[in-house]
Amino acid sequence: MWKLNQFNYTRRPSDRIQIGKVLVGGDQPVRVQSMANTDTNDIAGSVAQCLRIVEAGGEIVRFTTQGIREAESIGKIHAALRDRGCDVPLVADIHFNANAADVAATQVEKVRINPGNYVGSIKIGDTSDYTDDEFAREYEKIRARFIPFLNICKEHGTAIRIGVNHGSLSERMMNRYGDTSRGMVESCLEFLNICKEQNFTNVVISMKTSNTVMMVETVRLLVAEMEVADLHFPLHLGVTEAGDGEDGRIKSAVGIGALLADGIGDTIRVSLSEEPEAEIPVGRLLVSYVSTRKGHAPIQAVESPEVSRFEYRRRKTHAVANIGGENVPVVIAPSDGGYAVVPDYILSDNKVQGASGELFPIYTVKDLNAIEGDVSAIKFLKLNYRDLNPTVVDVLQTRTDLVVLLQTDHQNGVAEQRAFFHALLNVDSTVPVVLARSYAENDLQYLQIKSAADLGVLFIDGLGDGILLENKGNISVEAINSVAFGILQASRVRVTKTEFISCPGCGRTMFKLQTVIARVKARTSHLKGLKIGIMGCVVNGPGEMADADYGYVGAGRGKVSLYKKKDCLERNIPEDEAVDKLIGLIKQNGDWHE
């Protein structure tokens, strides 16, 4: 049975499956894929976009497949690509229509189904509690419909993805398990058990949500459950509705990067609200960066039971001024500058400057004796894991005025910094720790992806009371500061700006997604702490927006519905009125400020 090694990178052993000419899982590299946002019935446009994705390095391409017509159209796209000499595997994305899945399985190399809407509920219009008998009857209804689909896939050599989305968990699972990771895992396991019973092994699994913490914890829980059941299907990773620009890149790198750091993941899709070919370089960079941890020098450490991989528990620390304790994680900026979001502290001539101008010293392990006579309210101590010895541990256990600046130069810096926290937990040290990482990037996207992959997983695991991000390349300190705050927000430990939960768009999208996102952002990006969902259609929109305060969802061509949480308050508004109506809704509920 495979068990995650928290301190030494090893990749989870998975079964190798075949999707057309592409192998996924086992000893294969992590595959990078994307999803087209064209109308699947637009054959020429879909072929052209698919070729752009492939040219960018995409290895698998998915198309939305709403019905029988689209299932036949994806077959035509497939044939046209083969005529052009392109053999990229195609995936049909199915929601609500099992009949379309049957047809698509005869046309392309892979079909994605969503357990949450593969078949309709037996309790239509009734959301009362499911009895055990009703719960079992619905399972038999799923099984009776799913097995013929598997037989078609067997006949045609078609792979499937069982893709569970938090935003479209079935009413039955919600009723039994609530809006939880456990509900998502149980939904997936039902379908996997049918596959096992039918000896169908050409399966990939995904567990997606826009909440990075839930996404990471859910995949970890599924992997643990599969190991117990002796199931080793490959995993597809992604954060749904990640957004666009910096936010989308950081959020994706935090969620996907956390699992890749665990050695989990066989194929990924970075979901950006941009053209799909823009997703590929981000995904390839993320995969490449995490893969550099392979073969690193071993890290000797003892795991603490206080850290849970399946639920968020922030490490208990005492407060030193506003660092640690119950305070949100702080940001220390690398130098002074004109910041849009003001950092809590600034580095200044090997000292740390507070908000009111006071200067606090920075010590190293060689300066421990000098700390004794210092009367400064905060003393920062630079350490790395290899500095820990009995003398240093004693200082960290006894002093209440220290803040550790935790550095690393290890090939697997994530694991070495994690080892430091486990060492503190094992000796009951509550000293607050600021995660310090340094890079040498000239490309902002590289800094966003690398730092988010390195630091996000530690915050998700409840480790870290602040962040100090430095870069020796040609990137402004304002941009570096923005990345630092972005990592904290994507890791869901500190909110400093409006969070936009926006889908990447597909053939179901009812409006020009990028235009609408820009329009909504221009009017609402000053609403610090508010979460606004911008969804192209109703497949995942209302569900994923359960975590958002307000939602803007495509209801039909040129029509938009507006939500507060999961409640639809305005239906079928003309698109040209929708942003004003959204702002009116925010004002009516007292969440607007100028």
Coordinates of C-alpha atoms in Angstrom, one line a residue:
M1 CA 0.0 0.0 0.0
W2 CA 1.4 3.4 -1.0
K3 CA 1.6 6.0 1.7
L4 CA 2.7 9.6 1.2
N5 CA 6.2 10.4 2.5
Q6 CA 5.8 13.9 3.8
F7 CA 9.5 14.6 3.5
N8 CA 10.8 12.7 0.5
Y9 CA 9.3 13.1 -2.9
T10 CA 8.0 9.9 -4.5
R11 CA 5.3 9.6 -7.1
R12 CA 2.2 7.7 -6.3
P13 CA 2.1 4.4 -8.3
S14 CA -0.9 4.3 -10.6
D15 CA -2.2 2.0 -13.3
R16 CA -1.2 2.9 -16.8
I17 CA -4.1 3.4 -19.2
Q18 CA -4.3 4.3 -22.9
I19 CA -6.2 7.2 -24.4
G20 CA -5.7 6.8 -28.1
K21 CA -1.9 7.0 -28.7
V22 CA -1.3 8.7 -25.3
L23 CA -0.4 6.7 -22.2
V24 CA -1.4 8.1 -18.8
G25 CA -0.3 6.9 -15.4
G26 CA 2.3 4.4 -14.4
D27 CA 5.7 5.4 -15.5
Q28 CA 4.5 8.0 -17.9
P29 CA 5.1 11.8 -17.5
V30 CA 2.3 14.0 -16.1
R31 CA 0.2 14.9 -19.2
V32 CA -1.0 18.4 -19.8
Q33 CA -4.3 19.0 -21.4
S34 CA -7.0 21.7 -22.1
M35 CA -10.6 22.1 -23.1
A36 CA -11.9 23.9 -26.2
N37 CA -14.3 26.8 -25.7
T38 CA -15.7 26.7 -29.2
D39 CA -19.2 25.5 -30.2
T40 CA -18.7 21.8 -30.8
N41 CA -21.0 22.0 -33.8
D42 CA -18.6 24.5 -35.4
I43 CA -16.4 21.9 -36.9
A44 CA -13.9 24.3 -38.6
G45 CA -13.5 26.6 -35.7
S46 CA -13.1 23.6 -33.3
V47 CA -10.5 22.0 -35.4
A48 CA -8.5 25.3 -35.7
Q49 CA -8.6 25.8 -31.9
C50 CA -7.6 22.2 -31.2
L51 CA -4.6 22.6 -33.5
R52 CA -3.6 25.7 -31.6
I53 CA -3.8 23.8 -28.3
V54 CA -1.7 21.0 -29.7
E55 CA 0.8 23.5 -31.1
A56 CA 1.2 25.0 -27.6
G57 CA 2.0 21.5 -26.3
G58 CA -1.4 20.2 -25.3
E59 CA -1.5 16.4 -25.2
I60 CA -5.2 15.8 -24.8
V61 CA -8.1 18.0 -25.8
R62 CA -11.7 18.0 -24.5
F63 CA -14.9 19.3 -26.1
T64 CA -18.3 19.9 -24.5
T65 CA -20.9 17.5 -25.7
Q66 CA -24.3 18.5 -24.7
G67 CA -26.3 16.1 -26.8
I68 CA -26.4 13.6 -29.7
R69 CA -25.8 16.3 -32.3
E70 CA -22.6 17.4 -30.4
A71 CA -21.5 13.8 -30.0
E72 CA -21.7 13.3 -33.7
S73 CA -20.0 16.7 -34.3
I74 CA -17.0 15.7 -32.1
G75 CA -16.7 12.6 -34.4
K76 CA -16.4 15.0 -37.4
I77 CA -13.8 17.1 -35.6
H78 CA -11.9 13.9 -34.8
A79 CA -12.0 12.9 -38.5
A80 CA -10.9 16.3 -39.7
L81 CA -8.0 16.4 -37.3
R82 CA -6.8 13.0 -38.5
D83 CA -7.1 14.3 -42.1
R84 CA -4.7 17.1 -41.0
G85 CA -2.3 14.6 -39.6
C86 CA -3.1 15.4 -36.0
D87 CA -3.6 12.4 -33.7
V88 CA -4.3 14.1 -30.4
P89 CA -6.8 12.2 -28.3
L90 CA -10.2 13.9 -28.0
V91 CA -12.4 13.8 -24.9
A92 CA -16.2 14.3 -25.0
D93 CA -17.4 16.2 -21.9
I94 CA -20.9 14.9 -20.8
H95 CA -23.4 16.4 -18.4
F96 CA -27.0 15.4 -17.9
N97 CA -27.1 13.2 -21.0
A98 CA -26.1 9.5 -20.8
N99 CA -27.4 8.9 -24.3
A100 CA -24.9 11.4 -25.6
A101 CA -22.1 9.6 -23.7
D102 CA -23.0 6.3 -25.5
V103 CA -22.7 7.9 -28.9
A104 CA -19.5 9.8 -28.0
A105 CA -17.9 6.6 -26.9
T106 CA -18.0 5.4 -30.5
Q107 CA -16.5 8.6 -31.8
V108 CA -13.5 9.6 -29.7
E109 CA -10.8 8.2 -27.4
K110 CA -12.3 9.2 -24.1
V111 CA -15.6 10.3 -22.5
R112 CA -15.9 12.3 -19.3
I113 CA -19.0 11.7 -17.3
N114 CA -20.1 13.5 -14.1
P115 CA -21.5 11.2 -11.4
G116 CA -23.5 14.1 -10.0
N117 CA -25.7 14.3 -13.1
Y118 CA -25.2 11.1 -15.1
V119 CA -28.7 9.9 -14.4
G120 CA -31.7 11.8 -12.9
S121 CA -32.8 11.5 -9.3
I122 CA -35.6 9.1 -8.4
K123 CA -37.0 11.9 -6.1
I124 CA -37.8 14.5 -8.7
G125 CA -38.8 17.7 -7.0
D126 CA -38.4 16.1 -3.6
T127 CA -35.4 17.1 -1.5
S128 CA -36.5 15.3 1.7
D129 CA -34.2 12.7 3.3
Y130 CA -33.4 9.6 1.4
T131 CA -34.3 6.4 3.1
D132 CA -31.7 3.6 2.9
D133 CA -34.0 1.9 0.4
E134 CA -34.3 5.0 -1.8
F135 CA -30.5 5.5 -1.6
A136 CA -30.0 1.9 -2.7
R137 CA -32.6 2.1 -5.5
E138 CA -30.9 5.2 -7.0
Y139 CA -27.6 3.3 -7.0
E140 CA -29.2 0.4 -8.9
K141 CA -30.6 3.0 -11.4
I142 CA -27.1 4.4 -11.9
R143 CA -25.6 0.9 -12.2
A144 CA -28.2 -0.2 -14.7
R145 CA -27.5 2.8 -17.0
F146 CA -23.7 2.8 -16.5
I147 CA -22.9 -0.8 -17.3
P148 CA -24.2 -0.6 -21.0
F149 CA -22.0 2.5 -21.4
L150 CA -19.0 0.6 -20.1
N151 CA -19.8 -2.2 -22.6
I152 CA -19.7 0.3 -25.5
C153 CA -16.4 1.7 -24.2
K154 CA -15.0 -1.8 -24.0
E155 CA -16.1 -2.6 -27.6
H156 CA -14.4 0.6 -29.0
G157 CA -11.4 0.8 -26.7
T158 CA -12.6 4.1 -25.2
A159 CA -11.3 5.4 -21.9
I160 CA -13.5 7.2 -19.5
R161 CA -13.0 9.9 -16.9
I162 CA -15.1 9.8 -13.8
G163 CA -15.1 13.6 -13.1
V164 CA -16.7 14.6 -9.8
N165 CA -17.3 18.3 -9.4
H166 CA -18.1 19.9 -6.1
G167 CA -20.5 22.3 -7.9
S168 CA -22.7 19.5 -9.3
L169 CA -22.7 16.9 -6.5
S170 CA -26.0 14.9 -6.7
E171 CA -28.9 15.7 -4.4
R172 CA -28.6 12.2 -3.1
M173 CA -25.0 12.5 -2.0
M174 CA -25.6 16.0 -0.7
N175 CA -28.5 14.6 1.4
R176 CA -26.4 11.7 2.8
Y177 CA -23.0 13.4 3.3
G178 CA -23.6 17.1 3.0
D179 CA -21.5 19.5 1.0
T180 CA -18.3 17.7 1.9
S181 CA -15.2 16.0 0.6
R182 CA -16.6 12.8 1.9
G183 CA -19.7 13.2 -0.4
M184 CA -17.4 13.8 -3.4
V185 CA -15.3 10.7 -2.6
E186 CA -18.4 8.5 -2.0
S187 CA -19.9 9.7 -5.3
C188 CA -16.7 8.6 -7.1
L189 CA -16.3 5.3 -5.3
E190 CA -19.8 4.2 -6.4
F191 CA -18.8 4.5 -10.1
L192 CA -15.3 3.0 -9.5
N193 CA -16.8 0.0 -7.8
I194 CA -19.1 -0.6 -10.8
C195 CA -16.0 -0.4 -13.1
K196 CA -14.1 -2.9 -10.9
E197 CA -17.1 -5.2 -10.9
Q198 CA -17.3 -5.0 -14.7
N199 CA -13.5 -5.5 -15.0
F200 CA -13.3 -2.1 -16.8
T201 CA -9.9 -0.5 -16.0
N202 CA -9.4 2.2 -18.6
V203 CA -10.4 4.9 -16.1
V204 CA -9.1 8.3 -15.0
I205 CA -10.5 10.1 -12.0
S206 CA -10.9 13.8 -11.2
M207 CA -12.2 15.6 -8.1
K208 CA -12.5 19.3 -8.7
T209 CA -13.7 22.4 -6.8
S210 CA -12.9 26.1 -6.9
N211 CA -11.9 25.9 -3.2
T212 CA -8.2 24.9 -3.2
V213 CA -8.2 23.6 0.4
M214 CA -11.2 21.4 -0.3
M215 CA -9.8 20.2 -3.6
V216 CA -6.5 19.1 -2.1
E217 CA -8.1 17.4 0.9
T218 CA -10.7 15.7 -1.3
V219 CA -8.1 14.2 -3.6
R220 CA -5.9 13.1 -0.7
L221 CA -9.0 11.4 0.9
L222 CA -9.9 9.6 -2.3
V223 CA -6.3 8.4 -2.7
A224 CA -6.3 7.0 0.8
E225 CA -9.7 5.3 0.3
M226 CA -8.5 3.8 -3.1
E227 CA -5.3 2.4 -1.4
V228 CA -7.5 0.6 1.2
A229 CA -9.6 -0.8 -1.6
D230 CA -6.6 -1.7 -3.7
L231 CA -7.6 0.6 -6.5
H232 CA -4.8 2.5 -8.4
F233 CA -6.5 4.5 -11.2
P234 CA -4.6 7.5 -12.5
L235 CA -5.7 11.0 -11.4
H236 CA -6.5 14.1 -13.4
L237 CA -5.9 17.3 -11.3
G238 CA -7.5 20.7 -11.7
V239 CA -9.0 23.7 -9.8
T240 CA -12.3 24.6 -11.3
E241 CA -13.2 28.3 -11.9
A242 CA -9.7 29.4 -11.1
G243 CA -10.2 32.7 -13.0
D244 CA -7.8 34.6 -15.2
G245 CA -4.5 36.5 -15.1
E246 CA -2.4 36.3 -12.0
D247 CA -5.2 35.1 -9.8
G248 CA -6.0 32.1 -12.1
R249 CA -2.3 31.1 -12.3
I250 CA -1.6 31.4 -8.6
K251 CA -4.8 29.6 -7.6
S252 CA -4.1 26.7 -10.0
A253 CA -0.5 26.4 -8.9
V254 CA -1.5 26.4 -5.2
G255 CA -4.1 23.6 -5.7
I256 CA -2.5 21.4 -8.4
G257 CA 1.0 22.1 -7.1
A258 CA 0.1 20.9 -3.6
L259 CA -1.0 17.5 -4.9
L260 CA 2.0 17.2 -7.3
A261 CA 4.2 17.9 -4.3
D262 CA 2.5 14.9 -2.7
G263 CA 3.5 12.8 -5.7
I264 CA -0.2 12.6 -6.7
G265 CA -1.4 13.3 -10.3
D266 CA -1.0 11.8 -13.7
T267 CA -2.5 14.5 -15.9
I268 CA -3.5 18.1 -15.3
R269 CA -5.6 20.9 -16.7
V270 CA -5.1 24.5 -15.6
S271 CA -8.6 26.1 -16.0
L272 CA -8.1 29.7 -17.0
S273 CA -10.8 32.1 -18.2
E274 CA -8.6 32.8 -21.2
E275 CA -8.1 31.2 -24.6
P276 CA -7.4 27.5 -23.9
E277 CA -4.0 27.5 -25.6
A278 CA -2.9 29.9 -22.8
E279 CA -3.4 27.2 -20.3
I280 CA -0.8 24.9 -21.7
P281 CA 2.4 26.8 -20.9
V282 CA 1.2 27.3 -17.4
G283 CA 0.5 23.6 -16.9
R284 CA 3.8 22.5 -18.5
L285 CA 5.8 25.0 -16.3
L286 CA 4.1 23.7 -13.2
V287 CA 4.7 20.0 -14.0
S288 CA 8.3 20.7 -15.0
Y289 CA 9.0 22.7 -11.8
V290 CA 7.7 20.1 -9.4
S291 CA 9.5 17.3 -11.3
T292 CA 12.8 18.9 -10.4
R293 CA 12.3 17.5 -6.9
K294 CA 12.9 13.9 -8.1
G295 CA 16.0 12.3 -6.7
H296 CA 16.7 14.9 -4.1
A297 CA 19.0 14.4 -1.1
P298 CA 16.9 12.5 1.6
I299 CA 15.4 14.5 4.4
Q300 CA 15.4 12.8 7.8
A301 CA 12.4 13.9 9.8
V302 CA 9.7 12.5 12.2
E303 CA 6.1 13.1 11.2
S304 CA 3.9 14.8 13.8
P305 CA 0.3 13.5 14.2
E306 CA -0.8 17.1 14.7
V307 CA -0.8 17.7 11.0
S308 CA -3.8 16.4 9.1
R309 CA -3.8 15.8 5.4
F310 CA -7.6 15.6 5.3
E311 CA -8.8 18.7 7.3
Y312 CA -7.5 22.2 7.9
R313 CA -5.8 22.6 11.2
R314 CA -3.7 25.7 11.7
R315 CA -0.6 25.0 13.8
K316 CA -1.0 26.6 17.3
T317 CA 1.4 29.5 17.9
H318 CA 1.7 32.3 20.3
A319 CA 1.4 35.8 19.1
V320 CA 4.5 38.1 18.7
A321 CA 2.9 41.5 18.1
N322 CA 0.6 40.7 15.1
I323 CA 2.4 37.6 13.9
G324 CA 1.1 34.2 14.9
G325 CA -1.6 33.4 17.4
E326 CA -5.0 34.2 15.9
N327 CA -3.7 36.8 13.5
V328 CA -3.9 36.3 9.7
P329 CA -0.6 35.5 8.1
V330 CA 1.5 38.6 7.5
V331 CA 3.4 39.7 4.4
I332 CA 6.9 41.0 4.6
A333 CA 7.8 42.9 1.4
P334 CA 11.4 42.7 0.1
S335 CA 11.9 46.5 0.0
D336 CA 9.9 49.7 0.2
G337 CA 7.7 50.7 -2.7
G338 CA 4.3 52.1 -3.7
Y339 CA 2.1 49.2 -2.9
A340 CA -1.6 48.8 -4.0
V341 CA -2.0 46.4 -1.0
V342 CA 0.2 47.6 1.9
P343 CA 2.5 44.9 3.3
D344 CA 2.6 44.4 7.1
Y345 CA 6.4 44.7 7.3
I346 CA 9.3 45.7 5.0
L347 CA 12.9 44.5 4.8
S348 CA 15.2 47.4 5.5
D349 CA 19.1 47.0 5.7
N350 CA 18.9 43.6 7.3
K351 CA 16.2 44.7 9.6
V352 CA 12.4 44.4 9.5
Q353 CA 10.4 47.7 9.5
G354 CA 7.0 47.7 11.0
A355 CA 4.0 49.7 9.9
S356 CA 4.7 52.6 12.2
G357 CA 8.4 52.8 11.2
E358 CA 10.0 50.8 14.1
L359 CA 12.9 48.6 13.2
F360 CA 13.3 45.0 14.4
P361 CA 16.6 43.1 14.2
I362 CA 17.3 40.0 12.1
Y363 CA 19.6 37.4 13.7
T364 CA 21.1 34.2 12.4
V365 CA 21.9 31.0 14.2
K366 CA 25.5 32.4 14.9
D367 CA 24.0 35.4 16.8
L368 CA 22.0 33.5 19.4
N369 CA 24.0 35.0 22.3
A370 CA 23.3 38.5 21.1
I371 CA 19.6 38.0 21.4
E372 CA 19.7 37.8 25.2
G373 CA 20.4 41.5 25.7
D374 CA 18.1 42.8 23.0
V375 CA 15.0 44.6 24.2
S376 CA 13.3 44.9 20.8
A377 CA 9.6 43.8 20.9
I378 CA 10.2 41.4 18.0
K379 CA 13.4 39.6 17.1
F380 CA 13.5 37.8 13.7
L381 CA 15.7 34.7 13.5
K382 CA 16.8 33.3 10.1
L383 CA 16.8 29.5 10.2
N384 CA 16.6 26.5 8.0
Y385 CA 15.8 22.9 9.0
R386 CA 19.5 21.9 9.2
D387 CA 20.1 24.6 11.8
L388 CA 18.0 22.8 14.3
N389 CA 20.1 21.5 17.2
P390 CA 19.4 21.2 21.0
T391 CA 20.5 24.7 21.6
V392 CA 18.4 26.3 18.9
V393 CA 15.4 24.1 19.9
D394 CA 15.7 25.3 23.5
V395 CA 15.7 28.9 22.4
L396 CA 12.6 28.3 20.2
Q397 CA 10.8 26.6 23.1
T398 CA 11.6 29.2 25.8
R399 CA 11.6 32.7 24.2
T400 CA 8.3 34.4 23.4
D401 CA 9.7 37.4 21.4
L402 CA 11.1 35.5 18.4
V403 CA 9.7 35.1 14.9
V404 CA 11.5 32.6 12.7
L405 CA 12.2 33.5 9.1
L406 CA 12.3 29.9 7.7
Q407 CA 14.6 29.6 4.7
T408 CA 15.5 26.7 2.5
D409 CA 18.0 26.0 -0.4
H410 CA 17.1 22.3 -0.6
Q411 CA 16.2 20.8 -3.9
N412 CA 12.8 19.9 -2.3
G413 CA 12.3 23.1 -0.3
V414 CA 8.6 22.3 0.3
A415 CA 9.5 19.1 2.1
E416 CA 12.4 20.6 4.1
Q417 CA 10.3 23.5 5.3
R418 CA 7.5 21.0 6.2
A419 CA 10.1 19.0 8.2
F420 CA 10.9 22.1 10.2
F421 CA 7.3 22.5 11.2
H422 CA 7.0 18.9 12.2
A423 CA 10.1 19.2 14.3
L424 CA 8.6 22.2 16.2
L425 CA 5.3 20.3 16.7
N426 CA 7.2 17.3 18.1
V427 CA 8.7 19.5 20.8
D428 CA 5.6 21.6 21.5
S429 CA 7.2 24.8 20.3
T430 CA 4.7 27.5 19.5
V431 CA 7.1 30.0 17.9
P432 CA 5.5 31.8 14.9
V433 CA 7.2 31.1 11.6
V434 CA 7.3 33.2 8.4
L435 CA 7.9 31.2 5.2
A436 CA 10.8 32.8 3.3
R437 CA 11.6 31.9 -0.3
S438 CA 13.9 33.5 -2.8
Y439 CA 13.9 33.2 -6.6
A440 CA 15.7 34.6 -9.6
E441 CA 13.1 35.1 -12.2
N442 CA 12.7 37.7 -14.9
D443 CA 9.3 36.4 -16.1
L444 CA 6.5 37.2 -13.7
Q445 CA 4.5 34.1 -14.7
Y446 CA 7.4 31.9 -13.6
L447 CA 7.5 33.6 -10.2
Q448 CA 3.8 33.2 -9.8
I449 CA 3.8 29.5 -10.6
K450 CA 6.9 28.5 -8.7
S451 CA 6.3 30.4 -5.5
A452 CA 2.6 29.4 -5.4
A453 CA 3.5 25.7 -5.8
D454 CA 6.2 26.0 -3.1
L455 CA 4.3 28.0 -0.5
G456 CA 0.5 27.2 -1.0
V457 CA 0.7 23.6 0.1
L458 CA 2.2 24.6 3.5
F459 CA -0.5 27.2 4.1
I460 CA -3.2 24.6 3.1
D461 CA -1.7 22.3 5.7
G462 CA -2.0 24.9 8.4
L463 CA 1.7 25.7 8.5
G464 CA 3.0 29.3 8.4
D465 CA 2.3 32.6 10.0
G466 CA 3.5 34.8 7.2
I467 CA 5.3 35.0 3.9
L468 CA 8.5 36.7 2.8
L469 CA 9.0 36.5 -1.0
E470 CA 12.2 37.7 -2.6
N471 CA 13.3 37.7 -6.2
K472 CA 16.7 38.6 -7.7
G473 CA 15.4 39.0 -11.2
N474 CA 13.9 41.9 -13.1
I475 CA 10.4 41.9 -11.4
S476 CA 9.1 45.0 -9.5
V477 CA 8.7 44.8 -5.8
E478 CA 5.0 45.8 -6.3
A479 CA 4.5 42.7 -8.5
I480 CA 6.3 40.5 -5.9
N481 CA 4.1 41.9 -3.1
S482 CA 1.0 41.2 -5.2
V483 CA 2.1 37.5 -5.7
A484 CA 2.6 37.1 -1.9
F485 CA -0.8 38.4 -1.1
G486 CA -2.2 36.3 -4.0
I487 CA -0.7 33.1 -2.5
L488 CA -2.3 33.8 0.9
Q489 CA -5.7 34.4 -0.8
A490 CA -5.5 31.4 -3.0
S491 CA -4.6 29.3 0.0
R492 CA -7.6 30.7 1.8
V493 CA -5.8 32.0 4.8
R494 CA -6.1 35.8 4.2
V495 CA -8.4 37.8 1.9
T496 CA -7.2 41.2 0.7
K497 CA -9.1 41.7 -2.5
T498 CA -12.3 40.7 -4.4
E499 CA -12.2 37.0 -5.4
F500 CA -13.5 36.2 -8.8
I501 CA -14.6 32.6 -9.3
S502 CA -14.8 32.4 -13.1
C503 CA -15.1 29.3 -15.3
P504 CA -12.7 28.8 -18.3
G505 CA -15.6 28.7 -20.7
C506 CA -16.6 25.9 -23.2
G507 CA -19.2 25.3 -25.9
R508 CA -22.0 25.7 -23.3
T509 CA -20.9 29.3 -22.4
M510 CA -23.8 31.7 -23.0
F511 CA -21.8 34.9 -23.4
K512 CA -18.3 36.2 -24.3
L513 CA -16.7 35.2 -21.1
Q514 CA -13.5 37.2 -21.2
T515 CA -15.4 40.4 -22.0
V516 CA -17.9 39.9 -19.2
I517 CA -15.1 39.1 -16.7
A518 CA -13.3 42.3 -17.6
R519 CA -16.6 44.3 -17.3
V520 CA -17.5 42.8 -13.9
K521 CA -14.0 43.3 -12.6
A522 CA -13.9 46.9 -13.7
R523 CA -17.0 47.7 -11.6
T524 CA -16.4 45.5 -8.5
S525 CA -12.7 44.8 -8.0
H526 CA -12.6 47.4 -5.1
L527 CA -14.9 45.3 -3.0
K528 CA -12.3 43.7 -0.7
G529 CA -13.3 40.3 0.6
L530 CA -16.3 39.8 -1.6
K531 CA -16.5 36.6 -3.7
I532 CA -18.2 37.0 -7.1
G533 CA -18.8 34.0 -9.4
I534 CA -18.9 34.5 -13.2
M535 CA -20.2 31.3 -14.9
G536 CA -20.9 30.6 -18.5
C537 CA -23.8 28.1 -17.8
V538 CA -25.7 26.2 -15.1
V539 CA -23.7 23.0 -15.2
N540 CA -21.4 23.9 -12.3
G541 CA -22.4 27.6 -11.9
P542 CA -24.8 27.5 -9.0
G543 CA -22.9 24.7 -7.2
E544 CA -19.4 26.2 -7.4
M545 CA -20.9 29.6 -6.4
A546 CA -22.1 28.2 -3.1
D547 CA -18.8 29.5 -1.9
A548 CA -19.4 32.9 -3.6
D549 CA -21.4 35.8 -2.3
Y550 CA -22.9 36.7 -5.7
G551 CA -23.1 35.0 -9.0
Y552 CA -23.5 35.9 -12.7
V553 CA -24.6 32.9 -14.7
G554 CA -25.4 32.4 -18.3
A555 CA -29.1 31.3 -18.6
G556 CA -29.4 31.3 -22.4
R557 CA -28.2 33.2 -25.4
G558 CA -28.1 36.8 -24.4
K559 CA -29.6 36.0 -21.0
V560 CA -28.1 36.1 -17.5
S561 CA -29.4 35.0 -14.1
L562 CA -28.1 36.5 -10.9
Y563 CA -27.5 34.7 -7.6
K564 CA -26.9 35.4 -4.0
K565 CA -25.1 32.3 -2.7
K566 CA -27.2 29.4 -4.2
D567 CA -30.4 31.4 -4.5
C568 CA -31.4 32.7 -7.9
L569 CA -32.8 36.2 -7.3
E570 CA -33.0 37.5 -10.9
R571 CA -33.7 35.3 -13.9
N572 CA -33.2 35.7 -17.7
I573 CA -32.0 39.3 -17.5
P574 CA -30.8 40.8 -20.9
E575 CA -27.0 40.6 -21.0
D576 CA -26.6 44.3 -21.5
E577 CA -28.4 45.0 -18.3
A578 CA -26.8 42.3 -16.2
V579 CA -23.8 44.0 -14.7
D580 CA -25.8 47.0 -13.5
K581 CA -28.4 44.6 -12.0
L582 CA -25.6 42.7 -10.3
I583 CA -24.3 45.9 -8.7
G584 CA -27.8 46.8 -7.7
L585 CA -28.2 43.4 -6.0
I586 CA -24.9 43.9 -4.1
K587 CA -26.1 47.4 -3.0
Q588 CA -29.5 46.1 -1.9
N589 CA -27.7 43.6 0.4
G590 CA -25.4 46.1 2.0
D591 CA -22.2 44.8 0.5
W592 CA -21.4 47.8 -1.7
H593 CA -19.0 50.6 -0.9
E594 CA -17.5 53.2 -3.1

